[in-house]
Each structure stands twice: as C-alpha cells, then as structure tokens.
JSON list of C-alpha atoms in Angstrom, two decimals:
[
{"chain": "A", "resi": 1348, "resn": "UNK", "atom": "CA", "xyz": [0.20, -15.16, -9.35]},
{"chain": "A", "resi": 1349, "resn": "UNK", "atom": "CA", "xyz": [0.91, -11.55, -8.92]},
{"chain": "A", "resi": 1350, "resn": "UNK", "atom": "CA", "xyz": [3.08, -8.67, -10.40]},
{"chain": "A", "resi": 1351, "resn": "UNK", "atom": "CA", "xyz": [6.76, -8.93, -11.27]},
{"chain": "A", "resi": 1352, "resn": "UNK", "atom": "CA", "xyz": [8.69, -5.51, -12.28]},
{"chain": "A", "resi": 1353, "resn": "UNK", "atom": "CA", "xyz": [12.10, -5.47, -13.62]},
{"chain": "A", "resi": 1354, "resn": "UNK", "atom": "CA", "xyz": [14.22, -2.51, -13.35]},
{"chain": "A", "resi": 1355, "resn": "UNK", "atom": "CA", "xyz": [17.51, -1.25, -15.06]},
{"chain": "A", "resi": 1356, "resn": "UNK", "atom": "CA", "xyz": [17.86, 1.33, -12.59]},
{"chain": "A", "resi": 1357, "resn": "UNK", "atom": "CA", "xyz": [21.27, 2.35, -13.34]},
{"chain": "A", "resi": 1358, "resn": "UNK", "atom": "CA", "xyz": [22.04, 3.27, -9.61]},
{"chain": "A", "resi": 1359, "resn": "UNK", "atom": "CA", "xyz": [19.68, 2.35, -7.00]},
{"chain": "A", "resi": 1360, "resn": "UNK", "atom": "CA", "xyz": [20.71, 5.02, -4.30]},
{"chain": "A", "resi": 1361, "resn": "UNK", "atom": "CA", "xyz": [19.61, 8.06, -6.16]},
{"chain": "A", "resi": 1362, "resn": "UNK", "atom": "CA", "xyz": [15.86, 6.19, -7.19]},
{"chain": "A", "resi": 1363, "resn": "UNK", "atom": "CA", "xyz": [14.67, 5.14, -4.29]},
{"chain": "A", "resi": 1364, "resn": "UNK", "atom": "CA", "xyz": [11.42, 7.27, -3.95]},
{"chain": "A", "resi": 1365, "resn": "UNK", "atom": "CA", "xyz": [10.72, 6.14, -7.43]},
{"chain": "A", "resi": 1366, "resn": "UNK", "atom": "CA", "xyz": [11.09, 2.65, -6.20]},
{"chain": "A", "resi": 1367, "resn": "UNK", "atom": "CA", "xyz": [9.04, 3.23, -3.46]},
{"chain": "A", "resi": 1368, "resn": "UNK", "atom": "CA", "xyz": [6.12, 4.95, -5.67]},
{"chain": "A", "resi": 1369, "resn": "UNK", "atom": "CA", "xyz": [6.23, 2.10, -8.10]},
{"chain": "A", "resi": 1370, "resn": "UNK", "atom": "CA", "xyz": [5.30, -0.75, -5.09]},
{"chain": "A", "resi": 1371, "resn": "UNK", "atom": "CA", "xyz": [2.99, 1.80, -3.94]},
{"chain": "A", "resi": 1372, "resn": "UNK", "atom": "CA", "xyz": [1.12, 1.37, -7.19]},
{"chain": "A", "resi": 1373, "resn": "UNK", "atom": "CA", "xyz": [2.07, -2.04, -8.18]},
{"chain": "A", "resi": 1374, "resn": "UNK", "atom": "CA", "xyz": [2.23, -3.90, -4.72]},
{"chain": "A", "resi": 1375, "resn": "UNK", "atom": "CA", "xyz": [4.58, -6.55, -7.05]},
{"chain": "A", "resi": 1376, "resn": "UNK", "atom": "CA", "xyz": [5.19, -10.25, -5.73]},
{"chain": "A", "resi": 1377, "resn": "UNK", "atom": "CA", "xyz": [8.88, -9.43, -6.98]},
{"chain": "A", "resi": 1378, "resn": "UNK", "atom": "CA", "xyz": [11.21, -6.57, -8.57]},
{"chain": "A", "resi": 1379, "resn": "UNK", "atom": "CA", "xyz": [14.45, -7.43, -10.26]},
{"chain": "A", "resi": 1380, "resn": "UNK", "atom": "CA", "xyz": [16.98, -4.66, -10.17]},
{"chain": "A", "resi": 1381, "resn": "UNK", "atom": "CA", "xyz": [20.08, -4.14, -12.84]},
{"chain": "A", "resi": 1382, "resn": "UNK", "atom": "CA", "xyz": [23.15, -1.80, -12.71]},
{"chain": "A", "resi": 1383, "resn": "UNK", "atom": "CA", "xyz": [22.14, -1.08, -8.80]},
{"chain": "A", "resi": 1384, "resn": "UNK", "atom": "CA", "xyz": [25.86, 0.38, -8.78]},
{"chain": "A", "resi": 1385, "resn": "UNK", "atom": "CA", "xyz": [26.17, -0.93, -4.65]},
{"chain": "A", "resi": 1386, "resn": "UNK", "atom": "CA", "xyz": [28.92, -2.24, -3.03]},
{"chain": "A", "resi": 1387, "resn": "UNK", "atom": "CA", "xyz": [28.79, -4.52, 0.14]},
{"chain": "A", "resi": 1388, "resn": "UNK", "atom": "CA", "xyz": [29.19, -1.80, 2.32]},
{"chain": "A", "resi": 1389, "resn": "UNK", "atom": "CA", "xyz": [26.09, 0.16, 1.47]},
{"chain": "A", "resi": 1390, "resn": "UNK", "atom": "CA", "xyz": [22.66, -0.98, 2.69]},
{"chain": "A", "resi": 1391, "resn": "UNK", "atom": "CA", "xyz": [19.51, -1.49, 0.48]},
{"chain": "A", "resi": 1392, "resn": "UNK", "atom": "CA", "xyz": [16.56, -1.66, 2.98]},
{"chain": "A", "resi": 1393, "resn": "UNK", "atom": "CA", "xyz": [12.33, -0.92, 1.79]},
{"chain": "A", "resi": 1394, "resn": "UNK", "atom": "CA", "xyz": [9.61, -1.88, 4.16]},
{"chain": "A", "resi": 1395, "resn": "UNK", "atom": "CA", "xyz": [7.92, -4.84, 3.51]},
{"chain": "A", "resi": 1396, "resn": "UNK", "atom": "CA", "xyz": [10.39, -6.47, 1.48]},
{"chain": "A", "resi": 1397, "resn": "UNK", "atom": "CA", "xyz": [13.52, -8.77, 1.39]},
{"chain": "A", "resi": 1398, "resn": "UNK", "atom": "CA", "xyz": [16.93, -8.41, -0.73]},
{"chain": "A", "resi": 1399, "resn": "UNK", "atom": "CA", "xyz": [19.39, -10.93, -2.17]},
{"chain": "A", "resi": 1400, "resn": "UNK", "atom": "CA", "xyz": [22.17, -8.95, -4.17]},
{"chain": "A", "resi": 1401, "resn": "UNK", "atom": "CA", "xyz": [24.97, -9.32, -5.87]},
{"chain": "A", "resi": 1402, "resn": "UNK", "atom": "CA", "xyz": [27.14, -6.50, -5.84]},
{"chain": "A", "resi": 1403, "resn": "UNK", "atom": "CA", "xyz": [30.02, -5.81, -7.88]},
{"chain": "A", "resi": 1404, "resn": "UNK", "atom": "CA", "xyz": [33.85, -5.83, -7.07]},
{"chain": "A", "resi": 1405, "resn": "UNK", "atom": "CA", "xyz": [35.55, -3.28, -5.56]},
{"chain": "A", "resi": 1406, "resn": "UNK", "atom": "CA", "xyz": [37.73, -1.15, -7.90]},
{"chain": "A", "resi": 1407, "resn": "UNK", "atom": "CA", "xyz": [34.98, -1.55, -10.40]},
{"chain": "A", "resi": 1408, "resn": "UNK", "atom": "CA", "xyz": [33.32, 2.44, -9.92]},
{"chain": "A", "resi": 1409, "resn": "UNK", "atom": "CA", "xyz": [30.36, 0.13, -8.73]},
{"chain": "A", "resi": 1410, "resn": "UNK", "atom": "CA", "xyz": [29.12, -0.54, -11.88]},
{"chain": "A", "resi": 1411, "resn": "UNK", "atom": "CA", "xyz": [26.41, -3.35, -12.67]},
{"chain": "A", "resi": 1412, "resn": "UNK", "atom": "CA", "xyz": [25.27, -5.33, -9.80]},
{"chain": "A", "resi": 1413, "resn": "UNK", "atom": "CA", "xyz": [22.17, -6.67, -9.57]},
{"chain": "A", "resi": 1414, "resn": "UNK", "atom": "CA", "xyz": [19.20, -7.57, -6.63]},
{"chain": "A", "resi": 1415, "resn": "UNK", "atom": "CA", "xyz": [16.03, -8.97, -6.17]},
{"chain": "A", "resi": 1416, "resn": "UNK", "atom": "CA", "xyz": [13.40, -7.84, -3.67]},
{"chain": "A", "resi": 1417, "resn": "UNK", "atom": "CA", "xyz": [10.57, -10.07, -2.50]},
{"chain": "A", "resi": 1418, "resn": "UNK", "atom": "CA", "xyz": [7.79, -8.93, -0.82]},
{"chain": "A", "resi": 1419, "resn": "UNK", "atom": "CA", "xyz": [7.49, -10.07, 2.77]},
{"chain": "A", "resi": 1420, "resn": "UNK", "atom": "CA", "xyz": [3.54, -11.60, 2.10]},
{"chain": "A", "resi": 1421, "resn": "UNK", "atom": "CA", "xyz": [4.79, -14.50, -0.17]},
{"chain": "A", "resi": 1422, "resn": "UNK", "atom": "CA", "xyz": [7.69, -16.87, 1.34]},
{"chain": "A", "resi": 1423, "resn": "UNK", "atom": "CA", "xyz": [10.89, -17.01, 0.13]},
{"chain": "A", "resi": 1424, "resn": "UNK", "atom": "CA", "xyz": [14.35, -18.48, -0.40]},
{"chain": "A", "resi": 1425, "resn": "UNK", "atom": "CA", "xyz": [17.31, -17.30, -1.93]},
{"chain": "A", "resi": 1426, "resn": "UNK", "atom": "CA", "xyz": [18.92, -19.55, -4.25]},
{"chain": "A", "resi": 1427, "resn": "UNK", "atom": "CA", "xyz": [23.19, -20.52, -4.30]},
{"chain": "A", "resi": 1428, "resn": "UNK", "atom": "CA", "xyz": [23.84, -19.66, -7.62]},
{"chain": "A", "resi": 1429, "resn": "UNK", "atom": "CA", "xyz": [27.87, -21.08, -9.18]},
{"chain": "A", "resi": 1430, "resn": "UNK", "atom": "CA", "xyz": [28.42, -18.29, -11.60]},
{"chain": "A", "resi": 1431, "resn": "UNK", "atom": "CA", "xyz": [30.41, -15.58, -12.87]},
{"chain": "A", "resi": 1432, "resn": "UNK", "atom": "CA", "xyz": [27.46, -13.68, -14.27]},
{"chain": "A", "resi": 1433, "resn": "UNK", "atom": "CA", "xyz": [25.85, -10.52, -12.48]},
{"chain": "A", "resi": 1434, "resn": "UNK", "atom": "CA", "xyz": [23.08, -12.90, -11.38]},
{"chain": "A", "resi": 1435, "resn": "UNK", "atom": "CA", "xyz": [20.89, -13.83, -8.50]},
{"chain": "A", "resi": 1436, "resn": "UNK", "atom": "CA", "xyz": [17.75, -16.02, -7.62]},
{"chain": "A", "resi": 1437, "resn": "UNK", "atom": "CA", "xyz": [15.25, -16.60, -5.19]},
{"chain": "A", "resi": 1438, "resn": "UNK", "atom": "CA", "xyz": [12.44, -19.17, -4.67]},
{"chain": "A", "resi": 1439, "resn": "UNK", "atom": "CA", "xyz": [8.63, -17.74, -4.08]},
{"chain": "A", "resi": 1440, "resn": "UNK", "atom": "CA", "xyz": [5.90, -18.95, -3.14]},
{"chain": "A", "resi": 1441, "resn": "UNK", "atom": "CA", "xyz": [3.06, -17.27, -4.96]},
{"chain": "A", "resi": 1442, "resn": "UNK", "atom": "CA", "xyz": [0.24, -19.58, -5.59]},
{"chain": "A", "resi": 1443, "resn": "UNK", "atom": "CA", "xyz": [3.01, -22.18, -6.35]},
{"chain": "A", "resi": 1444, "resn": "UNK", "atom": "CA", "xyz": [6.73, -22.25, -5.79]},
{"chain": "A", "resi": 1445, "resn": "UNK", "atom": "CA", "xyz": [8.31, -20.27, -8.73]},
{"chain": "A", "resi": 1446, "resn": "UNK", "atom": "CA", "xyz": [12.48, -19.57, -9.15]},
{"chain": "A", "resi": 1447, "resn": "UNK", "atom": "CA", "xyz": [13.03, -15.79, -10.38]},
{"chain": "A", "resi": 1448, "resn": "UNK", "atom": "CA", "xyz": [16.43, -15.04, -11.64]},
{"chain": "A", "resi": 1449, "resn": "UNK", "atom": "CA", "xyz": [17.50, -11.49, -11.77]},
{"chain": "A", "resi": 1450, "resn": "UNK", "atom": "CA", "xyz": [20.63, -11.08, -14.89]},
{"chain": "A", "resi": 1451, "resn": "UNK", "atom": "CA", "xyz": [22.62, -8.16, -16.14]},
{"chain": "A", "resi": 1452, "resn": "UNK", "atom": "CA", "xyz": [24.89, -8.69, -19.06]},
{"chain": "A", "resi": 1453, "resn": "UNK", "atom": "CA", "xyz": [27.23, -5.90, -19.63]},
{"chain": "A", "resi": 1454, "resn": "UNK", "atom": "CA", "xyz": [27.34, -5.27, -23.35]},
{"chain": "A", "resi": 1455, "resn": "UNK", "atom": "CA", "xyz": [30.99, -5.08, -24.27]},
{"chain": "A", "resi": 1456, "resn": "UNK", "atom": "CA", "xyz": [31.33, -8.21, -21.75]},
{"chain": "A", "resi": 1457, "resn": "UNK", "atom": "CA", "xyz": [32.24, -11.67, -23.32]},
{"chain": "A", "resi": 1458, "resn": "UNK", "atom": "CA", "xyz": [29.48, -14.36, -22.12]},
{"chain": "A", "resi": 1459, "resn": "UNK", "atom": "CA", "xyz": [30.09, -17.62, -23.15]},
{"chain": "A", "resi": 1460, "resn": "UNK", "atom": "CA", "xyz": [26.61, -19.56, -24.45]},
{"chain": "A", "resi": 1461, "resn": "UNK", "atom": "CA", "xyz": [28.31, -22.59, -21.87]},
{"chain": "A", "resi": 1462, "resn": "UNK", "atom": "CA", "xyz": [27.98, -19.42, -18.92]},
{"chain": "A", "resi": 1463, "resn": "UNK", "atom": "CA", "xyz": [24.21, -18.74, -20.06]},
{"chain": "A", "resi": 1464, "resn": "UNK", "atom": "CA", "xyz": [23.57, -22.68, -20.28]},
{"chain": "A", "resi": 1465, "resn": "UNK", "atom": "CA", "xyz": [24.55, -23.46, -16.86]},
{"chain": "A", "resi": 1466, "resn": "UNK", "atom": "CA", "xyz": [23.29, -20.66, -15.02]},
{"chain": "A", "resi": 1467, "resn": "UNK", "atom": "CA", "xyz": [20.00, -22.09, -16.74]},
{"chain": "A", "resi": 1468, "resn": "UNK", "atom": "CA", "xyz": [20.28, -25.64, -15.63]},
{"chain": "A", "resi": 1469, "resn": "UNK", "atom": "CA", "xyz": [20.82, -24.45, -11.99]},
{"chain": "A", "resi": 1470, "resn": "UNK", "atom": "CA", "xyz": [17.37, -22.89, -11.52]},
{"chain": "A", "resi": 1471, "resn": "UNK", "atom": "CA", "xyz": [14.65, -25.20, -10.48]},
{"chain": "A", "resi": 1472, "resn": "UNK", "atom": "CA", "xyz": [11.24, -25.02, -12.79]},
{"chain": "A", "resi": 1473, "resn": "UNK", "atom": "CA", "xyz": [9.02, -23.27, -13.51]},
{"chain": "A", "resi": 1474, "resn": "UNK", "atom": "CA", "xyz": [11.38, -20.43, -13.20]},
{"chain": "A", "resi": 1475, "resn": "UNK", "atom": "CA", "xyz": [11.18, -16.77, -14.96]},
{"chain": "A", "resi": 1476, "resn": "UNK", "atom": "CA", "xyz": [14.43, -15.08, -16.25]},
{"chain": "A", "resi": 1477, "resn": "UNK", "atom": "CA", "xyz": [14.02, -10.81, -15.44]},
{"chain": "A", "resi": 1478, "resn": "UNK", "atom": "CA", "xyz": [17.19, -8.41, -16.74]},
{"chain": "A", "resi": 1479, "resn": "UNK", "atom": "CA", "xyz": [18.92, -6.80, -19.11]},
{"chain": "A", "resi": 1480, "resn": "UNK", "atom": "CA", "xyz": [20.53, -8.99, -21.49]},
{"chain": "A", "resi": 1481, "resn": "UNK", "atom": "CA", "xyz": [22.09, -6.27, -23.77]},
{"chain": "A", "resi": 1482, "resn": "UNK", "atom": "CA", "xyz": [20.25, -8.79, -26.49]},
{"chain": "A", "resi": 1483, "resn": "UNK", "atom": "CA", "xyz": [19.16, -6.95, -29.80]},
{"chain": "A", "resi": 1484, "resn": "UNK", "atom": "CA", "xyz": [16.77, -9.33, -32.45]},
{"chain": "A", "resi": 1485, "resn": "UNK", "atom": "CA", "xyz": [14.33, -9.38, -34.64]},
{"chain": "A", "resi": 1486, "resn": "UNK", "atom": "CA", "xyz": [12.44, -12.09, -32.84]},
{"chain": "A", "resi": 1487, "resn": "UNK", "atom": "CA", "xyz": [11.45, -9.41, -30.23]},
{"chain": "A", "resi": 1488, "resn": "UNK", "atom": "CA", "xyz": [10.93, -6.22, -32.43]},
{"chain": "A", "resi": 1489, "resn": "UNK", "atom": "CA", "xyz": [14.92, -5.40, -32.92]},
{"chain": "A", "resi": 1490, "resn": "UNK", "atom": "CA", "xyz": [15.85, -3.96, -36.25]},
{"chain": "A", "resi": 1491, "resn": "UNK", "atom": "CA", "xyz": [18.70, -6.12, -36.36]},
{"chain": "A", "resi": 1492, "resn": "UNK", "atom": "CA", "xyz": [20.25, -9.21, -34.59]},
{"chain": "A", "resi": 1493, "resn": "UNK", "atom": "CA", "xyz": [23.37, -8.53, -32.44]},
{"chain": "A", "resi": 1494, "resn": "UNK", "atom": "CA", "xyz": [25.21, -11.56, -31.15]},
{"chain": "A", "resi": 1495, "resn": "UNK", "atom": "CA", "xyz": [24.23, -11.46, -27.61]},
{"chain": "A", "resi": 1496, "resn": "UNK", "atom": "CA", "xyz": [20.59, -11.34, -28.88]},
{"chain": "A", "resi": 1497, "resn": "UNK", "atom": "CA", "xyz": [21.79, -14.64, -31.24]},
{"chain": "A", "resi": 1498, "resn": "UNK", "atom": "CA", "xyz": [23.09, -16.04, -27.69]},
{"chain": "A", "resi": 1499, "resn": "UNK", "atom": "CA", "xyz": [19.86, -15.48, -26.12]},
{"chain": "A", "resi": 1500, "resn": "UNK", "atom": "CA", "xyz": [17.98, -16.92, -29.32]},
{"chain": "A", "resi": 1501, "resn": "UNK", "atom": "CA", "xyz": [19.46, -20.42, -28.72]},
{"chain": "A", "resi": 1502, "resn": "UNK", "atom": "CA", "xyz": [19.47, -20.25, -24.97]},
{"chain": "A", "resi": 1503, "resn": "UNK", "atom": "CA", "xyz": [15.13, -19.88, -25.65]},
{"chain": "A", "resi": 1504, "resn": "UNK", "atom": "CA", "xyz": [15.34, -22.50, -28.33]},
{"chain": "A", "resi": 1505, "resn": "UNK", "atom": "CA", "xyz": [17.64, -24.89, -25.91]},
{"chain": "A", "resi": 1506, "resn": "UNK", "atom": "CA", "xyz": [15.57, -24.44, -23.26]},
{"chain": "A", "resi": 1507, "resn": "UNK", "atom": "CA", "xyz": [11.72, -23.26, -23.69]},
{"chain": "A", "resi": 1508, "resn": "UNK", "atom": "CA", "xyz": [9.71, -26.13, -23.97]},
{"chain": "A", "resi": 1509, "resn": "UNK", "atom": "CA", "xyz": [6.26, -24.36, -23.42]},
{"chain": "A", "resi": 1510, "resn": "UNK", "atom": "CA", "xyz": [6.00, -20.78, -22.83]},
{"chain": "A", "resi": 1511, "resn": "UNK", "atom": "CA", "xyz": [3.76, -18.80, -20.94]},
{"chain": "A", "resi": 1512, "resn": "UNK", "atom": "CA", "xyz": [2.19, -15.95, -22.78]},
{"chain": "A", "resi": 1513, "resn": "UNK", "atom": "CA", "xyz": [2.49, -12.81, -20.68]},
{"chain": "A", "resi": 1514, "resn": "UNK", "atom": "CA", "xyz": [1.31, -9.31, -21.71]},
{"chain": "A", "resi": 1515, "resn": "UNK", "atom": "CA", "xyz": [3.14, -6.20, -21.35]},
{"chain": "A", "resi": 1516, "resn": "UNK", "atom": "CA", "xyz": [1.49, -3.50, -20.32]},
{"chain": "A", "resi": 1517, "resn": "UNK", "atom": "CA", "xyz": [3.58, -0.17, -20.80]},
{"chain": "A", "resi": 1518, "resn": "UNK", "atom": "CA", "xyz": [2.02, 2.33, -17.99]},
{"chain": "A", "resi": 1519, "resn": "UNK", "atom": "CA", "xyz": [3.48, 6.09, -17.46]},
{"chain": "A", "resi": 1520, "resn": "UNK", "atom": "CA", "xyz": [3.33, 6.43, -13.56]},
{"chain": "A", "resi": 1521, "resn": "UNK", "atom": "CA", "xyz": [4.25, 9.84, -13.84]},
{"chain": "A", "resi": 1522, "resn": "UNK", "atom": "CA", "xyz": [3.96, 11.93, -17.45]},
{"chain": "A", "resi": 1523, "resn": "UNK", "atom": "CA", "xyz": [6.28, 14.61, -16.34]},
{"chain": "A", "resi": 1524, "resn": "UNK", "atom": "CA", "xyz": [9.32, 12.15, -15.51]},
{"chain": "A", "resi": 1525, "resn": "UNK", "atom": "CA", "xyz": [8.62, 10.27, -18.64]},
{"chain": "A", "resi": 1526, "resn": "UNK", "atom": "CA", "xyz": [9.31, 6.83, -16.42]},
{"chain": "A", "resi": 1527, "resn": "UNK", "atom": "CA", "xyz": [7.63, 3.88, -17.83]},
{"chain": "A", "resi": 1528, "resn": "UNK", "atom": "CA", "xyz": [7.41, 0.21, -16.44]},
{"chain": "A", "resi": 1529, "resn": "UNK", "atom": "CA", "xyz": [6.60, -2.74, -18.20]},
{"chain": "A", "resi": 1530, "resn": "UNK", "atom": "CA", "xyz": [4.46, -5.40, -15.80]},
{"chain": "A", "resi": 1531, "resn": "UNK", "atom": "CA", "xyz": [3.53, -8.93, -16.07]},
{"chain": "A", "resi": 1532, "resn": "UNK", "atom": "CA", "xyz": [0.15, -10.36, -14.77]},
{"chain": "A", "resi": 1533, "resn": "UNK", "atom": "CA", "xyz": [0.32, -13.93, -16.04]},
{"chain": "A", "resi": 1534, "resn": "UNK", "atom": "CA", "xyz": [-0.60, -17.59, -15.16]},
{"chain": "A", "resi": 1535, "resn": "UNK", "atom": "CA", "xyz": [2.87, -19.38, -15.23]},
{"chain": "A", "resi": 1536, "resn": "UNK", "atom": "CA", "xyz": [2.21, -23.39, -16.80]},
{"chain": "A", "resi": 1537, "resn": "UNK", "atom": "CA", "xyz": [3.81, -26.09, -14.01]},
{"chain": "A", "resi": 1538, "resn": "UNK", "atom": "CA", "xyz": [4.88, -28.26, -17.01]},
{"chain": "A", "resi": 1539, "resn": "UNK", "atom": "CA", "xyz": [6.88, -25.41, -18.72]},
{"chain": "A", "resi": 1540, "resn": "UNK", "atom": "CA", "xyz": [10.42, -26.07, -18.37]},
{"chain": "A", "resi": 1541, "resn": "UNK", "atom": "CA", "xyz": [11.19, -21.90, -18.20]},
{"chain": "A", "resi": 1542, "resn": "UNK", "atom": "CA", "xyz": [9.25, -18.95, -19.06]},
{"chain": "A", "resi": 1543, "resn": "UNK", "atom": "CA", "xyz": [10.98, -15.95, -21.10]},
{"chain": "A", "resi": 1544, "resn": "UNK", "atom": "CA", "xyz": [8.94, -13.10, -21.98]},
{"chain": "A", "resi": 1545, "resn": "UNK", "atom": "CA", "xyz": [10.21, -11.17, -25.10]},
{"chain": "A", "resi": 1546, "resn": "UNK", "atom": "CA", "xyz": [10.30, -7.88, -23.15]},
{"chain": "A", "resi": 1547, "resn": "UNK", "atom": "CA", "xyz": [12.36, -9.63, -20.76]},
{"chain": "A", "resi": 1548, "resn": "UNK", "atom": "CA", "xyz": [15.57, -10.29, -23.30]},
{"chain": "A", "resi": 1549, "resn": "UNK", "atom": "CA", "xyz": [15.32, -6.73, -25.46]},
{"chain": "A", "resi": 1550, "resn": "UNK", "atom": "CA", "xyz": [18.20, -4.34, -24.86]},
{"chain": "A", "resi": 1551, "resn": "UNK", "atom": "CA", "xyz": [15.85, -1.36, -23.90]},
{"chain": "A", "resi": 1552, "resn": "UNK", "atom": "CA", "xyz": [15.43, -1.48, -20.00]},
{"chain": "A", "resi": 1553, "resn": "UNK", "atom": "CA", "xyz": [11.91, -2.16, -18.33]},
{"chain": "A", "resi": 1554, "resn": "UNK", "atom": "CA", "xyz": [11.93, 1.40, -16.86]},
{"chain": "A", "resi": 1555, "resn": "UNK", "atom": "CA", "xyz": [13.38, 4.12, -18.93]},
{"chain": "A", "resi": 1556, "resn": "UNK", "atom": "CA", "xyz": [14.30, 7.70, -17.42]},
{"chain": "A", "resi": 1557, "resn": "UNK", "atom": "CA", "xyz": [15.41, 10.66, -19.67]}
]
C-alpha cells in the first residue's frame, strides 16, 4: 500500500526543506502534519502533492492546525468533516480506497469522548487515524496513564474490531539534526473497522527535532 509519515512539525514554514528531504527519501502515499501554525492567508504548496488543511483561527498566534498532503500518483478526495477538533481527512486510492484522518489534540484542551466518537463514525472504513493525541498510557510504552490517553483507550476498544499490525521503523535521516521519523509499510485488512497503530496515539511526535 505504500508509506504514510506523520509529522508534529510545530510550524510548517520554517521546515520545509526537511519536508522536502523526507519525500525525497520516503516517496510516502501520504504525510499528516500537526501544529503547522498557518493561517488561511499563507500558502502551503510541494511538487507533486495535494493539501487539505485546517488552519486555526485568527487571534490564536497560529497555533495548532493541521494538513494532509497526498501525493499526486494515487487519487484522492478530501473528506467534509462536522467537527470542532483540529482534524482533516482525505480518501486515497492506494491499492484500495483507504480514509486517512490527520488529528491534533492540544493538551490542556477539553475533548469530550462524544467529540472523539463522532469524528470516528464519520470516516468511511478501512480508515487510519495519524496525529498527535497528547495521549500518555501504558498500553503503548507510557509510564503512566493520563486521561486523554484513557480517552483514546476506549475510543480503540469502542471502535477496533481487527487491527492491522504495522511496524515502526525509527530511521535518523540526518545524525547531525537528530530528526527521526517513524514510517509505516503495512497491508491494511478490508474487514477491519479502523486501524490505530500504537505509535500513532503516544504523546511523543513522529518526528522529533532538538
């Protein structure tokens, strides 16, 4: 099916070359973006590949915000999400037809588990949630349990049915920056009513930069 990256990026505009060297090397069907920190009026255009944001309000320092670029060599579809979250979803066609959804949940933010719920039931299966969920447990290597990372324990158990294993590969694209990104190769099941990957739901971000 390809390669999916998701990136807390914590301000798109000042990463763009390392954007640019990480499709270079991955060539990914899909990269979800967190904290881009854009407003409407500023442009986010790469070569080969289509955006569907959703950028915060004005007033806000341009905090959060979220996007998810597709490359141009697999169809796809942006999807009308009704929510309040920092969220945003396309439909691909990689091999099969596959929803991503892109999420950023502040930390100090209230989410309701009703929010979380329904954003869920409006994505079409088999879909794949990327972001940062602000989520600490122990179910995914955490120390401790937080209660967003409760909140994302029951949104799994409400909704995974069957679960596609993915691997994470951690690989340094450049020693010297320190950046990391954490990549999944995997074959998603058609029968699996969503597929969450543990290293999709820990707090730590996908990409780190000192």
């Amino acid at each position: 099916m390809g390669t999916f990256l998701s990136w807390n990026c914590r301000g798109i505009r000042s990463k763009l070359q390392d954007l640019k060297g990480f499709i270079n090397f991955f060539n990914p069907v899909c990269i979800g973006l967190q904290e881009t920190f854009l407003s409407s009026n500023i442009p986010l255009k790469l070569r080969g590949y289509n955006s569907v944001r959703k950028d915060t309000s004005t007033g806000s320092n341009h905090s959060g915000g979220v996007c998810i670029l597709t490359s141009n060599l697999y169809p796809s579809t942006p999807l009308t999400l009704h929510t309040s979250l920092q969220a945003v979803a396309v439909q691909i066609h990689a091999r099969t037809l596959v929803t991503v959804c892109c999420v950023y949940l502040p930390p100090h933010d209230v989410v309701s588990q009703q929010d979380l719920e329904t954003l869920v039931d409006q994505l079409p299966t088999p879909f794949i949630l990327l972001g940062d969920f602000n989520g600490h447990s122990t179910l995914w290597g955490s120390d401790v349990t937080n209660s967003r990372g409760r909140q994302i324990e029951r949104l799994i158990s409400n909704n995974v049915s069957v679960c596609s294993i993915m691997m994470r590969k951690r690989t340094s694209t450049n020693p010297h920056a320190h950046s990391t990104v954490s990549i999944w190769p995997f074959v998603l099941l058609h029968f699996c009513r969503c597929c969450i990957s543990p290293s999709e739901v820990i707090s730590a971000t996908v990409i780190t930069f000192p």
